[in-house]
CSV table of C-alpha atoms in Angstrom, one decimal:
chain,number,residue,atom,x,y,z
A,1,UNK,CA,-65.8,66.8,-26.5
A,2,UNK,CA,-65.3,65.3,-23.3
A,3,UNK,CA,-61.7,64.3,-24.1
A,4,UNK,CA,-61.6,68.5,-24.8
A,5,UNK,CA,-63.4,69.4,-21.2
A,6,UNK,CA,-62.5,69.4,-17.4
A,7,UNK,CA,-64.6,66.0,-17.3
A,8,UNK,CA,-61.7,64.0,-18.2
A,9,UNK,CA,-60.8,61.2,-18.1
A,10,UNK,CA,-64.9,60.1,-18.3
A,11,UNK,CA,-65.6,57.0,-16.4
A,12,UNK,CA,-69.2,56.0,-18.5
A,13,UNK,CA,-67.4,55.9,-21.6
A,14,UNK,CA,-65.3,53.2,-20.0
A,15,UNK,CA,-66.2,49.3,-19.7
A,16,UNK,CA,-67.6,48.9,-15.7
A,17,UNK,CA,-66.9,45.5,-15.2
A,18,UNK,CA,-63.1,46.6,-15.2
A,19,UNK,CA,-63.2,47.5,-11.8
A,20,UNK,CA,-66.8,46.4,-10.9
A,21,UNK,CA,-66.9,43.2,-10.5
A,22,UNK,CA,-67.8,40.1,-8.3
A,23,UNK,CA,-65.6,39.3,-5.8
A,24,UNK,CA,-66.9,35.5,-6.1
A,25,UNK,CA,-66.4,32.8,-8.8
A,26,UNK,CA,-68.2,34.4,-11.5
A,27,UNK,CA,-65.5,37.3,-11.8
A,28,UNK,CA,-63.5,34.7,-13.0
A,29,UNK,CA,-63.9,36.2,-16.6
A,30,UNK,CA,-62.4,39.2,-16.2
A,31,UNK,CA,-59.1,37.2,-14.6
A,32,UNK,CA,-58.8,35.0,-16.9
A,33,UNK,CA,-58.9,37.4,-19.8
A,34,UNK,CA,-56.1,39.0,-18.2
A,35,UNK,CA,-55.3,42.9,-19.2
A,36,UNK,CA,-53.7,43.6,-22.4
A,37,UNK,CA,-52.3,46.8,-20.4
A,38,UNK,CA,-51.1,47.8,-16.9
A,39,UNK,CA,-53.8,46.5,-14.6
A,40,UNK,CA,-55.5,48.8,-12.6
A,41,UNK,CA,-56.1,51.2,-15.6
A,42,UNK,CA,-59.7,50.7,-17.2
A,43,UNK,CA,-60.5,49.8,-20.5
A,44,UNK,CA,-62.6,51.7,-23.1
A,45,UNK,CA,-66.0,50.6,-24.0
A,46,UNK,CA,-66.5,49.9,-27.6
A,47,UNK,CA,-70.3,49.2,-26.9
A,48,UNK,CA,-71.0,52.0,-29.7
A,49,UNK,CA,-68.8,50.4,-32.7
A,50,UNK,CA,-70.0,47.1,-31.2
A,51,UNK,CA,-73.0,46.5,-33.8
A,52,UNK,CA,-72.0,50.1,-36.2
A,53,UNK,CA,-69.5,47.4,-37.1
A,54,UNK,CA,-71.7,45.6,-38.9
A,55,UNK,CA,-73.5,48.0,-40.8
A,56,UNK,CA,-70.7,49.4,-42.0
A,57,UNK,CA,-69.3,45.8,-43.2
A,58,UNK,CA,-72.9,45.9,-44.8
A,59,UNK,CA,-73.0,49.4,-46.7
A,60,UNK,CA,-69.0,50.5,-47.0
A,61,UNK,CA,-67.3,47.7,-46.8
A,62,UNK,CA,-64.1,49.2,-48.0
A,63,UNK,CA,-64.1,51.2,-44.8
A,64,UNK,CA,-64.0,48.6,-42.2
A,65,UNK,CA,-60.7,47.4,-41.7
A,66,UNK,CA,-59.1,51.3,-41.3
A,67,UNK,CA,-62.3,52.5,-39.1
A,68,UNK,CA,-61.7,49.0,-36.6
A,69,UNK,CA,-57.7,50.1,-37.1
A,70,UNK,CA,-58.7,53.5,-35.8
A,71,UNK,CA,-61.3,52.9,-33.1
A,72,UNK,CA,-58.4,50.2,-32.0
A,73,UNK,CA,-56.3,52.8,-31.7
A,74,UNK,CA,-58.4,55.1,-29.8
A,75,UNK,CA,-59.3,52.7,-27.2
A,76,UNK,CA,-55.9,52.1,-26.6
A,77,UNK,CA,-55.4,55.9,-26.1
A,78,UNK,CA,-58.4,56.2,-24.3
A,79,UNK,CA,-57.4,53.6,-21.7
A,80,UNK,CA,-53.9,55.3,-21.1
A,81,UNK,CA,-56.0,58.1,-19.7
A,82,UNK,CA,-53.6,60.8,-19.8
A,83,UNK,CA,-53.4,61.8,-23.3
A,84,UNK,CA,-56.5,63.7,-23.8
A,85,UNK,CA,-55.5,66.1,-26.8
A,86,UNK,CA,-54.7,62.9,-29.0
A,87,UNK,CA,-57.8,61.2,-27.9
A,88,UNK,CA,-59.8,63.9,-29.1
A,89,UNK,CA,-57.8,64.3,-32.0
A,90,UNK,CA,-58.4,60.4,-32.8
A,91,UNK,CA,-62.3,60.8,-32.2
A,92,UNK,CA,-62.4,63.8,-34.7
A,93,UNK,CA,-60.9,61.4,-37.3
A,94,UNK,CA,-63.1,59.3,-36.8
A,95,UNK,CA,-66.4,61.0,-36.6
A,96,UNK,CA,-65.1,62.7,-40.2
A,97,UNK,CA,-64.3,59.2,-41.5
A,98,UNK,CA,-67.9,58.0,-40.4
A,99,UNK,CA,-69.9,61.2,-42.2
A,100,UNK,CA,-70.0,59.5,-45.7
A,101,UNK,CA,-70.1,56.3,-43.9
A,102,UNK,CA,-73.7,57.0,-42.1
A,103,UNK,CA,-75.0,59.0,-45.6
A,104,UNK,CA,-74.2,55.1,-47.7
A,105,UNK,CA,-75.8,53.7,-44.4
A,106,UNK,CA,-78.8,56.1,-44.3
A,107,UNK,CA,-79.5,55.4,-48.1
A,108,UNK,CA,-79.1,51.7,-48.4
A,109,UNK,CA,-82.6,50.0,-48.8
A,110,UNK,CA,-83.3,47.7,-45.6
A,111,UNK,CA,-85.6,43.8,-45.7
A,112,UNK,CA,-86.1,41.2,-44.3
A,113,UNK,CA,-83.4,39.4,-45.8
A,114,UNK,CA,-80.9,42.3,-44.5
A,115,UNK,CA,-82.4,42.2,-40.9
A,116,UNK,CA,-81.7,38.3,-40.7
A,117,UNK,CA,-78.3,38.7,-42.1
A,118,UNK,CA,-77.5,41.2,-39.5
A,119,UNK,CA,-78.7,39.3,-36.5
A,120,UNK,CA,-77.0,36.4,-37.8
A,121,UNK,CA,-73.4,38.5,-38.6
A,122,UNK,CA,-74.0,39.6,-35.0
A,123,UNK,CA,-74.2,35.8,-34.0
A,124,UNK,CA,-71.5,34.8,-35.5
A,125,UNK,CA,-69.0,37.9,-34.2
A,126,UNK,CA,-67.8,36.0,-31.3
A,127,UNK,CA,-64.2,36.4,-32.0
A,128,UNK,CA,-64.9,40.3,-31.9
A,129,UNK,CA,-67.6,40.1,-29.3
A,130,UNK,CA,-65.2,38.0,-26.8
A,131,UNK,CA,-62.7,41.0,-26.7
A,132,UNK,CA,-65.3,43.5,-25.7
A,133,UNK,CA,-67.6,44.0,-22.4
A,134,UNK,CA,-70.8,43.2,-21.3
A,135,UNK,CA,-72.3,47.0,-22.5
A,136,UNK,CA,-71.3,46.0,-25.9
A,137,UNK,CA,-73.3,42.5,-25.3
A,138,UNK,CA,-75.9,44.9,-24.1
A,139,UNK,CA,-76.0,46.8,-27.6
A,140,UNK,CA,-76.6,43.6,-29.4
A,141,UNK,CA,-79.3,42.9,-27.5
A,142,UNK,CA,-80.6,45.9,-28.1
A,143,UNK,CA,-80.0,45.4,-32.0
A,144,UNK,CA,-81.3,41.9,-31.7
A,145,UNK,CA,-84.3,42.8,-30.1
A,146,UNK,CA,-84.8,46.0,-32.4
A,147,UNK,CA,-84.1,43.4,-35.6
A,148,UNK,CA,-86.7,40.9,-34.4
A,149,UNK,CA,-89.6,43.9,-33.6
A,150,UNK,CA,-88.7,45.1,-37.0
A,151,UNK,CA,-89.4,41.4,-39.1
A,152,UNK,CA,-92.3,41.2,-36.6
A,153,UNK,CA,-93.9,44.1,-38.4
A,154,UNK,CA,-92.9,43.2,-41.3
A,155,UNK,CA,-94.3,39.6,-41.5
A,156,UNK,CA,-97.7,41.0,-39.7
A,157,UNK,CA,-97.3,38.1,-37.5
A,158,UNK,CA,-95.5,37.9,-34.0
A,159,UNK,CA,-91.8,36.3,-33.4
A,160,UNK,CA,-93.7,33.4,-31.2
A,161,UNK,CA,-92.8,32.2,-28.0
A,162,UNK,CA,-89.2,30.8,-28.9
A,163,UNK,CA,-87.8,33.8,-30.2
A,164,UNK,CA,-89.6,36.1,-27.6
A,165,UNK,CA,-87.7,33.6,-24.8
A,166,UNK,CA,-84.6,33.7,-26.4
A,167,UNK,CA,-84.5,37.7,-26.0
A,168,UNK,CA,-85.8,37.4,-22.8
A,169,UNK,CA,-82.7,35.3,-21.8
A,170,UNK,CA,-80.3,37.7,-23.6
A,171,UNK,CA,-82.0,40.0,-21.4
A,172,UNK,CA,-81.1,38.3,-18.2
A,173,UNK,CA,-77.2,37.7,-19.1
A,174,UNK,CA,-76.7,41.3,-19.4
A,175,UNK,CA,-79.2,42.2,-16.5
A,176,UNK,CA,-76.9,40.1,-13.9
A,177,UNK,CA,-73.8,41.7,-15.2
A,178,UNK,CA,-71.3,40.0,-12.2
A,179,UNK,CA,-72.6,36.8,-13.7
A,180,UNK,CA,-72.3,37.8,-17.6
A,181,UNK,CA,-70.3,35.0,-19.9
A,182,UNK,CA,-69.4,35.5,-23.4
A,183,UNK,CA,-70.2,31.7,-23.9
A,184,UNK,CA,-73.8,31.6,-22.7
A,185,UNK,CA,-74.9,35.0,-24.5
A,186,UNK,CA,-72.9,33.5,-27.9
A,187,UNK,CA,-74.5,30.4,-27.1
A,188,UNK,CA,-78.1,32.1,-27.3
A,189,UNK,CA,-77.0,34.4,-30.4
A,190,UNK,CA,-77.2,31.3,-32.1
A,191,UNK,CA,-80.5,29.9,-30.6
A,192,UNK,CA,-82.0,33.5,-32.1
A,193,UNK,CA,-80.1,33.4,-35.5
A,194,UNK,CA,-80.8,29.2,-35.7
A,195,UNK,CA,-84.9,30.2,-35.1
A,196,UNK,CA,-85.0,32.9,-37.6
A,197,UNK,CA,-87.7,32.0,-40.5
């Protein structure tokens, strides 16, 4: 829709720390990452496929690989940000592609066992994770917490201290944004997937 307005291009759909970010050391990420584009021009957020991602690995498997080859291609249409008809005309494709997608989601049973797998898939998504941006790391942590609440009240018990710091320390990497790495937020995926019981 927005692709389709006035309101383009749309700066919240795009990833911040582009052209946000700290003029001291810890900006060092973004630089060293380099830009897979002309610099200057802002990437797309994929903070909404982010963690979808897995849940269509879980429940349409078959569907993956084309919906990551699409959203790919998207982003990198999105980020020219001067092609707004074929932009919308990618997003279209892919909200269709995603209808029978959500209804296998929506119907698939949910346990324990699924909610540990997830966080741990999650955990173990660095290679994925590491091309993204911090609002992506901030929908995992989202998903994470959301996952832990959920085998909380499940197990009538709650997570315990460990697991509640662990969150609380996901928290604070994407909180401090200017000072977000990849390899301490992986590093404490694992802490949360290692004290799952």
């Amino acid at each position: 829709r927005r692709a389709e307005s006035d309101r383009w291009p749309e700066f919240a759909d795009m990833a911040c720390t582009n052209c946000h970010h700290s003029l001291a050391d810890e900006g060092r990420t973004r630089q060293e990452r380099g830009f897979s584009r002309r610099a200057g021009l802002p990437a797309w957020s994929p903070a909404r496929w982010a963690v979808l991602r897995h849940l269509v690995r879980r429940d349409a498997a078959s569907d993956l690989e084309s919906l990551d080859n699409a959203v790919r291609e998207m982003a990198a249409t999105v980020a020219q940000m001067n092609r707004p008809q074929e932009t919308a005309r990618l997003a279209r494709e892919i909200a269709s592609a995603l209808v029978p997608v959500q209804a296998a989601i929506e119907h698939a049973p949910f346990t324990r066992t699924d909610a540990q797998e997830l966080i741990r898939a999650l955990a173990s998504d660095r290679a994925y994770l590491e091309t993204t941006d911090v609002q992506s790391a901030e929908q995992v942590l989202f998903a994470v917490n959301t996952l832990v609440s959920y085998l909380e009240t499940t197990n009538r018990a709650p997570a315990g201290p460990e697991l509640e710091r662990l969150i609380a320390k996901l928290d604070a990497e994407v909180t401090n944004r200017h000072a977000f790495t990849w390899e301490r937020f992986n590093g404490t995926l694992d802490e949360i997937a290692g004290a799952l019981k």
